[in-house]
Amino acid sequence: MTAITLRVPDSMDKPLRDAAAGAPSLNDYILRAVRRQMTLDAARKLAAIAPLDLEGEGDAL
């Protein structure tokens, strides 16, 4: 596991906490958002390297 330090600007504190209101914790909300973005970034890179013909498969990136 890699530890990261995230510095949140004061101007983003309240909106971020409001967005995370339904999550078990602010840390959990941020972790899920980071994982989601990493997955999307990896999928975009993979799609650019080896485009797949997904016509009719119902999958989209």
CSV table of C-alpha atoms in Angstrom, one decimal:
chain,number,residue,atom,x,y,z
A,1,MET,CA,0.0,0.0,0.0
A,2,THR,CA,1.2,3.5,-0.7
A,3,ALA,CA,0.4,6.4,1.6
A,4,ILE,CA,-0.5,9.7,0.1
A,5,THR,CA,-1.1,13.1,1.6
A,6,LEU,CA,-3.8,15.2,0.2
A,7,ARG,CA,-4.0,18.9,0.8
A,8,VAL,CA,-7.4,20.3,0.3
A,9,PRO,CA,-7.7,24.0,-0.3
A,10,ASP,CA,-9.9,25.8,2.3
A,11,SER,CA,-12.2,26.8,-0.5
A,12,MET,CA,-12.9,23.1,-1.3
A,13,ASP,CA,-13.4,21.9,2.3
A,14,LYS,CA,-17.1,22.6,2.8
A,15,PRO,CA,-18.2,21.4,-0.7
A,16,LEU,CA,-16.1,18.2,-0.3
A,17,ARG,CA,-17.5,17.5,3.1
A,18,ASP,CA,-21.0,18.1,1.8
A,19,ALA,CA,-20.4,15.7,-1.1
A,20,ALA,CA,-19.2,13.1,1.3
A,21,ALA,CA,-22.1,13.4,3.7
A,22,GLY,CA,-23.5,10.0,2.7
A,23,ALA,CA,-20.2,8.2,2.9
A,24,PRO,CA,-18.9,6.4,6.1
A,25,SER,CA,-16.1,9.0,6.3
A,26,LEU,CA,-14.4,11.7,4.3
A,27,ASN,CA,-11.4,9.5,3.9
A,28,ASP,CA,-13.6,6.7,2.4
A,29,TYR,CA,-15.2,9.1,0.0
A,30,ILE,CA,-11.9,10.4,-1.2
A,31,LEU,CA,-10.4,6.9,-1.5
A,32,ARG,CA,-13.4,5.8,-3.6
A,33,ALA,CA,-13.1,8.8,-5.9
A,34,VAL,CA,-9.4,8.2,-6.4
A,35,ARG,CA,-9.9,4.5,-7.2
A,36,ARG,CA,-12.7,5.4,-9.6
A,37,GLN,CA,-10.5,7.9,-11.4
A,38,MET,CA,-7.5,5.5,-11.6
A,39,THR,CA,-9.7,2.9,-13.1
A,40,LEU,CA,-11.1,5.3,-15.7
A,41,ASP,CA,-7.5,6.6,-16.5
A,42,ALA,CA,-6.2,3.0,-17.0
A,43,ALA,CA,-9.2,2.1,-19.2
A,44,ARG,CA,-8.6,5.2,-21.4
A,45,LYS,CA,-4.9,4.3,-21.8
A,46,LEU,CA,-5.7,0.7,-22.6
A,47,ALA,CA,-8.3,1.8,-25.2
A,48,ALA,CA,-5.8,4.1,-26.8
A,49,ILE,CA,-3.2,1.3,-27.0
A,50,ALA,CA,-5.4,-1.5,-28.3
A,51,PRO,CA,-8.8,-0.2,-29.5
A,52,LEU,CA,-11.4,-2.9,-29.0
A,53,ASP,CA,-14.4,-3.4,-31.2
A,54,LEU,CA,-17.2,-3.4,-28.6
A,55,GLU,CA,-20.0,-2.8,-31.1
A,56,GLY,CA,-23.2,-4.4,-29.7
A,57,GLU,CA,-21.5,-5.4,-26.5
A,58,GLY,CA,-23.1,-2.7,-24.4
A,59,ASP,CA,-19.7,-1.5,-23.1
A,60,ALA,CA,-18.4,2.0,-23.4
A,61,LEU,CA,-15.5,3.9,-22.0
